[in-house]
Amino acid sequence: MRSAVMLMVSVLSCGGAVSSDPGSDDGGAKEPDASLDGATDDTPVGDATVDAVRPADVPVRAACPAASGGGSATVRAPVMRLALRDQGDESWLAAPAVADLDRDGRMEIVAGRGDRVVVWRAAGARAWAAAPGSARVWAPPVVGDFTGDASLEVVAAAGDRVVMYTAAGAVVQGFPVRLRDEVRALAAGDLDGDGRPEIVAASTTTAGSGAREDVLTAWRANGTVVTGFPPNATGTSRCDSACDIAGAFDQNLALGPLDDDARMDVVAPADNAYISWHRGSGEAFPVASGMFRGVTRSPGLRFFTDLANVRQGYASNESTAEQAHFTTTAPAIADLDGNGTREIIALGSIQNASQSDRRRGVGLFVVNPDGTRPAAWSAPLQVRTYLAGLEDFGDTNVVATTCAVAVADLDASAPGLEMVFAGYDGRLWCAGADRTMRWSFAFTTAANQTTAGAVIADLSGDGRPEVIFATYSTAQNTSALYVLDARGAMLHRVALPGRGSMSAPAVADVDGDGALDLVVSLKDAAPDELRVFSVPGSSTNCAPWPMGRASLLRDGLAR
């Protein structure tokens, strides 16, 4: 069995411009000074290696085309230009989106507030709002061309209901449809290969039992269930007694092509140590033959950190063996190393297998569609330090950290893509495709503050993307919107009011001026519900992960 001893590693600090507004929480704990950017010698990061970390004097190579004229090496500070209000509701994790819904050449902003999905015009006037049900809107609204008409549709979930709306806010015929309470995961993709996306949802509550227990359903644009779904309940998945299904508590879906057909496939981590992934037909992916004892299909793989335990299906000593728990895991699909095949990426909390010690940090897993692990990823990359975020923050409506990963090429001089994620340690981390830790950024030392994850876009037009994220807290006026460079150095910190923002921001050209805007949905309803920040000097040349869950379809797919 592989040793679980923590190794201590040192990551070079990333230089760059630094803001000097540290902030503090109501208990007097200060956010760390930006000089702490980059892990220090006493930062435990499992058995990660850091050989690929680029020294500060080696320039970051552009990862995407620069804007006309080459852009600028300087990222200018975001400037608030618009405050949006609805009816005074707080938000959950329904990250905002920006799209031209009616295709009139002008953008709309879509966000979930309280029990409503709300749409604003680019200039700030509310276009329409609707309540999918009487419960909160937790999952980010999905936007896409589902019906094939001249406009886009908006799909939102609340409680046990999923509703599709036209660009004008009318309910599309065939909706609402129902799953089980509560639908917290919502995404879309073309499951049947007909050129139009279908809607996929997962709930916190399973139905059925044994091999027929299920948490997933998918619908077409007319509200009918997609053939083969629910995959376990219909028997399409071909699951057997080894499959282990549990609820999905926070954006636990990714959709993308994992095999060679024209259909999108579905990845669904669960509230246990298991991940289900299914073909667009509903069939659960078969695992590598003879590799995993007693397991034939993906929902039967137990995600131990030690691959030997995965292969034998159990741990000899569950008090010391470690495994993942995917309660709040928002997965991703990407071709990390550029070899032409895509992998499943999932950040999970780590606990011992007997679940008596659950605060062992996070682990970043990468697996192939057949359940095997790439050579570099035979073990997950673990960040073991624990500060906060595994559990909700008491009776405050402030929820646990979303185990989300943003995937993009941040530096073309380093091999493959990078993965950016938050640990339970008050830090944002960046890992390379080769399983090396590139950098970390300490955004807090307070045990009442965390983040929902990052988005990635080039904010200066030079072809070098920036990392943007917001924090939230139980404390008032201690959270902020951050902009980091590709090495994790803080460029800007913009204070946010109230309890900050509990969802990922969105990056888009909202007002059509050719420059990017940052859209932030605030946790609280006052003084504003959403804020739009312009970024002078930016352009739309490169935004590889521009919003929560990567795209308007919320599919977690790196493109």
Coordinates of C-alpha atoms in Angstrom, one line a residue:
M1 CA 0.0 0.0 0.0
R2 CA 1.3 3.5 -0.9
S3 CA 2.4 5.5 2.1
A4 CA 0.0 8.2 3.2
V5 CA 2.8 10.3 4.8
M6 CA 2.5 14.0 3.8
L7 CA 5.5 15.3 1.9
M8 CA 6.4 19.0 2.2
V9 CA 7.1 20.9 -1.0
S10 CA 8.1 24.4 -1.9
V11 CA 6.5 26.2 -4.8
L12 CA 8.2 29.3 -6.1
S13 CA 6.4 32.6 -5.4
C14 CA 4.9 34.2 -8.4
G15 CA 5.9 37.8 -8.9
G16 CA 3.8 40.6 -10.5
A17 CA 1.7 43.6 -9.6
V18 CA 0.1 43.5 -6.2
S19 CA -3.0 45.2 -4.7
S20 CA -2.6 46.4 -1.1
D21 CA -6.2 46.1 0.1
P22 CA -6.1 43.0 2.4
G23 CA -9.4 43.3 4.2
S24 CA -10.3 41.5 7.4
D25 CA -13.2 39.5 8.8
D26 CA -15.3 40.2 11.8
G27 CA -13.1 38.0 14.1
G28 CA -10.1 40.1 13.3
A29 CA -8.4 37.5 11.0
K30 CA -6.6 39.2 8.1
E31 CA -6.5 38.0 4.5
P32 CA -2.9 37.1 3.8
D33 CA -0.7 39.6 2.2
A34 CA -0.1 39.0 -1.5
S35 CA 3.5 38.2 -0.7
L36 CA 2.2 34.8 0.3
D37 CA 1.3 34.0 -3.3
G38 CA 2.7 30.6 -4.1
A39 CA 3.0 27.8 -1.6
T40 CA 5.6 28.1 1.1
D41 CA 7.9 25.5 2.6
D42 CA 5.4 24.5 5.2
T43 CA 2.5 24.0 2.7
P44 CA 1.5 20.3 2.7
V45 CA 0.5 19.1 -0.8
G46 CA 0.5 15.4 -0.5
D47 CA 3.1 13.8 -2.7
A48 CA 3.0 16.5 -5.4
T49 CA 6.1 17.4 -7.3
V50 CA 7.0 20.9 -8.4
D51 CA 9.5 20.3 -11.2
A52 CA 7.5 22.1 -13.8
V53 CA 7.0 25.3 -11.9
R54 CA 8.4 28.1 -14.0
P55 CA 10.8 30.5 -12.4
A56 CA 9.7 34.1 -12.1
D57 CA 12.2 35.3 -14.8
V58 CA 10.9 32.9 -17.4
P59 CA 8.1 34.6 -19.3
V60 CA 4.6 33.1 -19.7
R61 CA 4.1 32.2 -23.3
A62 CA 0.8 33.3 -24.8
A63 CA -1.7 30.5 -24.8
C64 CA -4.2 31.9 -27.2
P65 CA -4.3 34.5 -30.1
A66 CA -3.7 38.1 -29.0
A67 CA -6.2 40.8 -29.8
S68 CA -5.7 43.1 -32.8
G69 CA -2.6 45.2 -32.1
G70 CA -1.2 42.7 -29.6
G71 CA -2.9 43.8 -26.5
S72 CA -1.1 44.9 -23.4
A73 CA 1.0 43.3 -20.7
T74 CA -0.9 45.4 -18.1
V75 CA -4.3 44.3 -16.9
R76 CA -6.3 47.4 -15.9
A77 CA -8.4 47.4 -12.7
P78 CA -12.1 46.4 -13.1
V79 CA -14.4 49.4 -12.8
M80 CA -18.0 49.1 -11.6
R81 CA -20.4 50.5 -14.1
L82 CA -23.7 48.9 -13.4
A83 CA -25.8 47.7 -10.4
L84 CA -28.7 45.3 -11.1
R85 CA -31.7 44.8 -8.8
D86 CA -34.7 42.6 -8.8
Q87 CA -37.0 42.1 -5.8
G88 CA -34.5 41.8 -3.1
D89 CA -33.6 38.0 -3.0
E90 CA -30.4 36.5 -1.9
S91 CA -28.6 34.0 -4.2
W92 CA -27.3 30.5 -3.9
L93 CA -24.9 29.0 -6.4
A94 CA -26.7 29.9 -9.6
A95 CA -23.8 31.6 -11.4
P96 CA -24.8 34.3 -13.9
A97 CA -24.6 34.0 -17.7
V98 CA -24.5 36.5 -20.5
A99 CA -26.1 35.7 -23.9
D100 CA -28.0 37.4 -26.7
L101 CA -31.3 35.5 -26.0
D102 CA -33.5 37.1 -28.7
R103 CA -30.6 37.5 -31.1
D104 CA -31.1 41.2 -31.6
G105 CA -27.4 42.0 -31.3
R106 CA -27.7 43.0 -27.7
M107 CA -26.8 40.9 -24.7
E108 CA -28.9 39.8 -21.7
I109 CA -27.7 38.9 -18.3
V110 CA -29.3 35.7 -16.7
A111 CA -29.0 34.9 -13.0
G112 CA -30.8 32.9 -10.3
R113 CA -32.0 35.0 -7.4
G114 CA -34.0 33.4 -4.6
D115 CA -36.7 31.3 -6.2
R116 CA -36.5 33.2 -9.5
V117 CA -34.5 33.2 -12.7
V118 CA -34.1 36.8 -13.7
V119 CA -33.1 38.4 -17.0
W120 CA -31.8 41.9 -17.4
R121 CA -31.0 44.0 -20.5
A122 CA -27.5 45.1 -21.1
A123 CA -28.3 48.6 -19.9
G124 CA -29.7 47.4 -16.6
A125 CA -33.5 47.2 -17.1
R126 CA -35.1 44.0 -16.1
A127 CA -36.5 42.1 -19.1
W128 CA -38.4 39.4 -17.2
A129 CA -38.3 37.1 -14.2
A130 CA -40.0 33.7 -13.4
A131 CA -40.1 31.2 -10.6
P132 CA -39.6 27.6 -11.8
G133 CA -41.1 26.5 -8.5
S134 CA -41.6 27.6 -4.9
A135 CA -38.0 26.5 -3.9
R136 CA -34.6 28.2 -4.3
V137 CA -32.8 28.3 -7.7
W138 CA -29.5 26.5 -6.8
A139 CA -28.0 25.4 -10.1
P140 CA -26.8 27.9 -12.7
P141 CA -29.4 28.6 -15.4
V142 CA -28.6 26.8 -18.7
V143 CA -28.9 28.8 -22.0
G144 CA -29.0 27.2 -25.4
D145 CA -30.9 26.7 -28.7
F146 CA -33.0 23.8 -27.7
T147 CA -36.0 24.2 -30.0
G148 CA -34.3 25.3 -33.2
D149 CA -36.2 28.6 -33.5
A150 CA -34.7 32.1 -33.9
S151 CA -33.9 32.6 -30.3
L152 CA -32.2 31.0 -27.3
E153 CA -34.0 29.3 -24.4
V154 CA -33.3 29.5 -20.7
V155 CA -33.6 26.4 -18.5
A156 CA -33.8 26.7 -14.7
A157 CA -34.5 24.3 -11.8
A158 CA -36.1 24.8 -8.4
G159 CA -37.0 22.1 -5.9
D160 CA -38.1 19.1 -8.0
R161 CA -39.0 21.1 -11.1
V162 CA -37.1 21.9 -14.3
V163 CA -38.6 24.6 -16.6
M164 CA -37.6 25.8 -20.0
Y165 CA -38.4 29.5 -20.9
T166 CA -38.4 31.3 -24.3
A167 CA -36.2 34.3 -24.8
A168 CA -39.2 36.4 -23.7
G169 CA -39.9 34.5 -20.5
A170 CA -42.8 32.3 -21.6
V171 CA -42.8 28.6 -20.5
V172 CA -42.1 26.3 -23.4
Q173 CA -44.7 23.7 -24.1
G174 CA -44.0 20.4 -22.3
F175 CA -42.6 22.1 -19.2
P176 CA -42.3 22.0 -16.2
V177 CA -40.9 18.5 -15.9
R178 CA -40.1 16.9 -12.6
L179 CA -37.3 14.9 -11.0
R180 CA -36.9 14.3 -7.3
D181 CA -36.3 17.1 -4.8
E182 CA -33.9 18.9 -4.9
V183 CA -32.4 19.5 -8.4
R184 CA -29.0 21.1 -7.7
A185 CA -27.2 19.9 -10.9
L186 CA -28.3 21.0 -14.3
A187 CA -26.5 20.9 -17.7
A188 CA -27.1 20.3 -21.4
G189 CA -25.6 18.6 -24.4
D190 CA -26.5 16.7 -27.5
L191 CA -27.1 13.2 -26.1
D192 CA -28.7 11.7 -29.2
G193 CA -26.6 13.2 -31.9
D194 CA -29.4 15.2 -33.6
G195 CA -27.6 18.5 -33.4
R196 CA -29.6 20.0 -30.6
P197 CA -28.8 19.8 -26.9
E198 CA -30.9 17.9 -24.4
I199 CA -31.3 18.8 -20.7
V200 CA -29.7 16.6 -18.0
A201 CA -30.5 17.0 -14.3
A202 CA -29.4 15.2 -11.1
S203 CA -31.1 15.5 -7.7
T204 CA -30.1 15.1 -4.1
T205 CA -32.6 12.2 -3.7
T206 CA -32.3 8.9 -5.5
A207 CA -35.2 6.7 -6.6
G208 CA -35.3 2.9 -6.8
S209 CA -32.9 0.5 -5.2
G210 CA -30.0 -1.8 -6.0
A211 CA -28.9 -1.8 -9.7
R212 CA -32.0 0.3 -10.5
E213 CA -31.3 3.1 -8.1
D214 CA -31.0 6.4 -10.0
V215 CA -30.3 10.1 -9.7
L216 CA -30.2 11.2 -13.4
T217 CA -32.9 12.1 -15.9
A218 CA -32.6 13.8 -19.3
W219 CA -35.3 15.6 -21.4
R220 CA -35.7 16.8 -24.9
A221 CA -36.9 20.3 -25.8
N222 CA -40.5 19.2 -25.8
G223 CA -40.3 17.8 -22.3
T224 CA -40.2 14.2 -23.2
V225 CA -37.6 11.9 -21.5
V226 CA -34.6 11.0 -23.6
T227 CA -34.5 7.4 -24.6
G228 CA -32.3 5.4 -22.2
F229 CA -32.9 7.7 -19.2
P230 CA -33.1 7.4 -16.3
P231 CA -30.2 5.1 -17.2
N232 CA -30.2 2.8 -14.1
A233 CA -34.0 2.8 -13.6
T234 CA -34.6 1.7 -17.2
G235 CA -31.8 -0.9 -17.2
T236 CA -30.0 0.9 -20.0
S237 CA -26.9 1.5 -17.9
R238 CA -26.3 -2.3 -17.6
C239 CA -25.5 -1.6 -13.9
D240 CA -25.1 -4.6 -11.6
S241 CA -24.9 -5.0 -7.8
A242 CA -21.5 -3.4 -7.7
C243 CA -22.9 0.0 -8.8
D244 CA -23.2 2.5 -5.9
I245 CA -25.5 5.5 -6.5
A246 CA -26.1 8.5 -4.2
G247 CA -27.5 12.0 -4.5
A248 CA -25.9 15.0 -6.2
F249 CA -25.7 18.1 -4.0
D250 CA -23.9 20.8 -6.0
Q251 CA -23.5 21.0 -9.8
N252 CA -22.4 17.4 -10.0
L253 CA -22.6 17.1 -13.8
A254 CA -20.3 17.4 -16.8
L255 CA -21.2 16.6 -20.4
G256 CA -18.8 16.0 -23.2
P257 CA -17.5 13.5 -25.8
L258 CA -15.6 10.7 -24.0
D259 CA -15.8 8.2 -26.8
D260 CA -15.8 8.4 -30.6
D261 CA -19.4 8.8 -31.4
A262 CA -21.4 12.0 -32.0
R263 CA -23.2 11.9 -28.7
M264 CA -22.3 13.8 -25.6
D265 CA -21.6 11.6 -22.6
V266 CA -22.6 12.3 -19.0
V267 CA -20.4 12.4 -15.8
A268 CA -22.1 12.5 -12.5
P269 CA -20.2 12.3 -9.2
A270 CA -22.2 11.4 -6.1
D271 CA -22.5 11.9 -2.4
N272 CA -20.1 9.0 -1.8
A273 CA -16.8 7.7 -3.2
Y274 CA -18.3 6.9 -6.6
I275 CA -18.7 8.6 -10.0
S276 CA -21.1 7.5 -12.7
W277 CA -20.3 8.2 -16.3
H278 CA -22.7 7.2 -19.1
R279 CA -22.8 7.3 -22.8
G280 CA -25.4 9.5 -24.4
S281 CA -27.5 6.4 -24.9
G282 CA -27.6 6.0 -21.1
E283 CA -25.2 3.0 -21.0
A284 CA -22.7 3.2 -18.2
F285 CA -19.2 3.1 -19.5
P286 CA -17.6 -0.3 -19.1
V287 CA -14.3 -0.3 -17.1
A288 CA -11.1 -1.9 -18.4
S289 CA -11.6 -5.7 -18.5
G290 CA -9.9 -7.6 -15.7
M291 CA -8.5 -4.5 -14.1
F292 CA -11.0 -4.0 -11.3
R293 CA -12.1 -6.9 -9.2
G294 CA -15.9 -7.4 -9.3
V295 CA -16.6 -4.2 -11.2
T296 CA -17.8 -4.1 -14.8
R297 CA -19.3 -0.6 -15.1
S298 CA -18.1 2.9 -14.0
P299 CA -20.6 3.4 -11.2
G300 CA -19.0 0.5 -9.4
L301 CA -15.5 2.0 -9.0
R302 CA -14.7 3.2 -5.5
F303 CA -12.3 6.1 -5.6
F304 CA -9.6 5.3 -3.2
T305 CA -6.5 7.4 -3.4
D306 CA -4.4 4.2 -3.7
L307 CA -5.0 2.6 -7.1
A308 CA -4.2 -0.8 -5.6
N309 CA -7.3 -0.5 -3.4
V310 CA -9.4 0.6 -6.4
R311 CA -8.3 -2.5 -8.2
Q312 CA -9.1 -4.9 -5.4
G313 CA -12.3 -3.1 -4.5
Y314 CA -11.7 -2.6 -0.8
A315 CA -9.1 -1.4 1.7
S316 CA -7.4 -3.8 4.1
N317 CA -7.5 -1.1 6.8
E318 CA -10.3 1.4 6.3
S319 CA -9.2 3.5 9.3
T320 CA -5.9 4.5 7.5
A321 CA -6.8 4.1 3.8
E322 CA -8.1 7.2 2.1
Q323 CA -10.9 7.7 -0.4
A324 CA -12.7 10.6 -2.1
H325 CA -16.1 11.9 -1.3
F326 CA -17.8 13.8 -4.2
T327 CA -20.8 15.5 -2.4
T328 CA -20.1 18.9 -3.9
T329 CA -18.0 17.9 -6.9
A330 CA -18.5 19.8 -10.1
P331 CA -16.5 17.7 -12.6
A332 CA -14.8 18.6 -15.8
I333 CA -14.0 16.9 -19.1
A334 CA -10.8 17.8 -21.0
D335 CA -8.0 16.5 -23.2
L336 CA -5.4 17.5 -20.6
D337 CA -2.3 16.3 -22.3
G338 CA -3.3 16.9 -25.9
N339 CA -3.1 13.2 -26.9
G340 CA -6.5 13.3 -28.6
T341 CA -8.6 11.6 -25.9
R342 CA -10.5 13.3 -23.1
E343 CA -10.2 12.6 -19.4
I344 CA -12.6 13.0 -16.5
I345 CA -11.4 15.4 -13.9
A346 CA -13.0 15.5 -10.4
L347 CA -12.0 17.3 -7.2
G348 CA -13.2 15.5 -4.1
S349 CA -12.9 15.9 -0.4
I350 CA -10.6 13.3 1.1
Q351 CA -11.5 11.2 4.2
N352 CA -10.4 7.9 5.6
A353 CA -12.4 5.0 4.2
S354 CA -14.2 4.3 7.4
Q355 CA -15.3 8.0 7.4
S356 CA -14.2 8.7 10.9
D357 CA -11.8 11.4 9.8
R358 CA -13.2 13.6 7.0
R359 CA -11.1 16.7 7.2
R360 CA -8.1 15.5 5.1
G361 CA -8.3 18.2 2.5
V362 CA -9.0 17.7 -1.2
G363 CA -7.8 15.4 -3.9
L364 CA -7.7 16.1 -7.7
F365 CA -8.4 12.9 -9.7
V366 CA -7.9 12.4 -13.4
V367 CA -9.3 9.1 -14.9
N368 CA -9.7 7.7 -18.4
P369 CA -13.1 6.7 -19.8
D370 CA -12.4 3.1 -19.0
G371 CA -11.7 3.8 -15.3
T372 CA -7.9 3.5 -15.6
R373 CA -5.7 6.5 -14.6
P374 CA -3.2 8.2 -16.8
A375 CA 0.4 7.3 -15.8
A376 CA 1.0 10.7 -14.2
W377 CA -2.2 10.5 -12.3
S378 CA -2.0 7.0 -10.7
A379 CA -2.6 8.9 -7.4
P380 CA -4.6 12.1 -7.0
L381 CA -2.9 15.4 -6.3
Q382 CA -3.8 16.1 -2.7
V383 CA -3.8 19.4 -0.8
R384 CA -4.2 18.2 2.8
T385 CA -4.3 21.4 4.9
Y386 CA -7.8 22.1 6.3
L387 CA -9.2 25.5 7.3
A388 CA -12.9 25.5 6.3
G389 CA -15.3 24.5 3.6
L390 CA -16.2 20.9 4.0
E391 CA -19.5 21.7 5.8
D392 CA -22.0 24.5 5.4
F393 CA -21.3 27.5 7.7
G394 CA -24.0 26.9 10.3
D395 CA -27.5 28.3 10.0
T396 CA -26.4 31.2 7.8
N397 CA -27.4 30.2 4.2
V398 CA -23.7 30.2 3.5
V399 CA -22.8 26.8 2.0
A400 CA -19.7 24.6 1.8
T401 CA -17.0 25.0 -0.8
T402 CA -17.9 23.8 -4.3
C403 CA -15.3 21.3 -5.4
A404 CA -15.1 22.8 -8.9
V405 CA -12.2 22.8 -11.4
A406 CA -11.6 25.3 -14.2
V407 CA -9.5 24.0 -17.1
A408 CA -7.6 26.0 -19.6
D409 CA -4.2 26.6 -21.1
L410 CA -2.6 29.3 -19.0
D411 CA 0.9 29.1 -20.2
A412 CA 1.9 27.6 -23.6
S413 CA 5.5 27.0 -22.4
A414 CA 4.2 24.3 -20.0
P415 CA 2.9 21.0 -21.2
G416 CA -0.9 20.5 -21.6
L417 CA -3.7 22.3 -19.9
E418 CA -3.8 23.7 -16.3
M419 CA -6.5 23.0 -13.7
V420 CA -7.4 25.7 -11.2
F421 CA -9.3 24.8 -8.0
A422 CA -9.8 25.9 -4.4
G423 CA -8.7 23.7 -1.5
Y424 CA -10.1 23.8 2.0
D425 CA -7.1 25.8 3.1
G426 CA -8.0 29.3 2.0
R427 CA -6.0 29.0 -1.2
L428 CA -6.6 28.8 -4.9
W429 CA -4.3 26.2 -6.6
C430 CA -3.1 25.6 -10.1
A431 CA -2.0 22.1 -11.3
G432 CA -0.5 21.1 -14.6
A433 CA -1.5 18.2 -16.8
D434 CA 1.7 16.4 -15.7
R435 CA 0.4 16.4 -12.1
T436 CA 2.8 19.1 -10.9
M437 CA 1.6 22.0 -8.8
R438 CA 2.3 25.2 -10.6
W439 CA 1.3 27.8 -8.0
S440 CA -1.1 28.7 -5.2
F441 CA -2.7 31.9 -4.1
A442 CA -3.7 32.5 -0.5
F443 CA -7.0 34.5 -0.4
T444 CA -7.8 34.2 3.3
T445 CA -6.7 32.9 6.6
A446 CA -10.3 33.1 8.0
A447 CA -12.3 30.0 8.8
N448 CA -15.5 31.6 7.6
Q449 CA -14.6 32.5 4.0
T450 CA -14.2 30.5 0.8
T451 CA -14.9 30.6 -2.9
A452 CA -17.1 28.8 -5.5
G453 CA -14.2 28.6 -8.0
A454 CA -12.6 30.5 -10.8
V455 CA -13.2 31.5 -14.4
I456 CA -10.5 32.2 -17.0
A457 CA -10.2 34.9 -19.6
D458 CA -7.6 37.2 -21.2
L459 CA -8.3 40.6 -19.7
S460 CA -5.6 42.6 -21.5
G461 CA -5.6 41.1 -25.0
D462 CA -2.0 39.8 -24.9
G463 CA -3.0 36.1 -25.3
R464 CA -2.1 35.3 -21.7
P465 CA -5.3 34.5 -19.7
E466 CA -6.1 35.7 -16.2
V467 CA -7.8 33.9 -13.4
I468 CA -10.9 35.6 -11.9
F469 CA -12.8 34.5 -8.8
A470 CA -14.9 35.9 -6.0
T471 CA -15.0 35.0 -2.3
Y472 CA -17.9 34.7 0.2
S473 CA -18.1 34.7 3.9
T474 CA -20.5 34.7 6.9
A475 CA -18.8 38.0 7.8
Q476 CA -19.9 41.3 6.4
N477 CA -17.8 43.3 3.9
T478 CA -14.7 41.0 4.0
S479 CA -15.1 39.3 0.6
A480 CA -13.8 40.4 -2.8
L481 CA -13.4 39.9 -6.6
Y482 CA -9.9 38.9 -7.5
V483 CA -7.9 39.0 -10.7
L484 CA -4.7 36.9 -10.8
D485 CA -2.2 36.5 -13.6
A486 CA -1.2 33.2 -15.2
R487 CA 1.3 32.6 -12.4
G488 CA -1.1 33.2 -9.6
A489 CA 0.1 36.7 -8.7
M490 CA -2.7 39.1 -7.5
L491 CA -3.2 41.9 -10.0
H492 CA -6.4 43.4 -8.5
R493 CA -8.7 42.9 -5.5
V494 CA -12.1 44.6 -5.7
A495 CA -14.0 44.7 -2.4
L496 CA -17.6 43.2 -2.5
P497 CA -20.3 44.2 -0.1
G498 CA -22.2 42.1 2.4
R499 CA -21.3 38.4 2.3
G500 CA -19.6 38.6 -1.1
S501 CA -20.5 36.3 -4.0
M502 CA -21.4 32.6 -3.5
S503 CA -21.2 31.8 -7.2
A504 CA -18.5 32.0 -10.0
P505 CA -18.6 35.3 -12.0
A506 CA -19.1 35.5 -15.7
V507 CA -16.9 37.2 -18.3
A508 CA -18.4 38.6 -21.5
D509 CA -18.8 41.8 -23.5
V510 CA -22.1 42.8 -22.0
D511 CA -22.6 46.2 -23.6
G512 CA -21.1 45.5 -27.0
D513 CA -18.2 47.9 -26.8
G514 CA -15.6 45.3 -27.6
A515 CA -14.2 45.1 -24.1
L516 CA -14.9 42.5 -21.5
D517 CA -17.1 42.9 -18.4
L518 CA -17.1 40.9 -15.2
V519 CA -20.6 40.0 -13.9
V520 CA -20.9 39.2 -10.2
S521 CA -24.0 37.9 -8.6
L522 CA -23.9 38.9 -4.9
K523 CA -25.0 36.7 -2.1
D524 CA -27.1 39.4 -0.5
A525 CA -29.8 41.6 -1.9
A526 CA -28.5 45.0 -0.8
P527 CA -27.2 47.3 -1.8
D528 CA -27.3 45.5 -5.2
E529 CA -28.0 42.0 -6.4
L530 CA -25.6 41.9 -9.3
R531 CA -22.7 44.1 -10.2
V532 CA -21.1 44.6 -13.6
F533 CA -17.5 45.7 -13.8
S534 CA -15.9 46.9 -17.0
V535 CA -12.2 46.0 -17.7
P536 CA -10.7 48.9 -19.8
G537 CA -8.3 47.8 -22.5
S538 CA -9.6 44.2 -22.6
S539 CA -11.0 42.5 -25.7
T540 CA -12.9 39.3 -26.6
N541 CA -9.9 37.4 -28.1
C542 CA -9.7 34.7 -25.5
A543 CA -12.1 33.4 -22.8
P544 CA -11.5 29.6 -22.5
W545 CA -13.6 29.2 -19.2
P546 CA -15.7 32.3 -19.1
M547 CA -18.4 31.4 -16.6
G548 CA -19.4 28.9 -13.9
R549 CA -19.3 25.4 -15.4
A550 CA -17.4 26.6 -18.5
S551 CA -20.2 27.5 -20.9
L552 CA -23.8 28.5 -21.4
L553 CA -24.7 24.8 -21.4
R554 CA -23.0 24.5 -18.0
D555 CA -21.3 21.3 -19.3
G556 CA -17.9 21.6 -17.6
L557 CA -16.2 20.8 -21.0
A558 CA -12.9 22.4 -21.8
R559 CA -12.9 23.4 -25.4

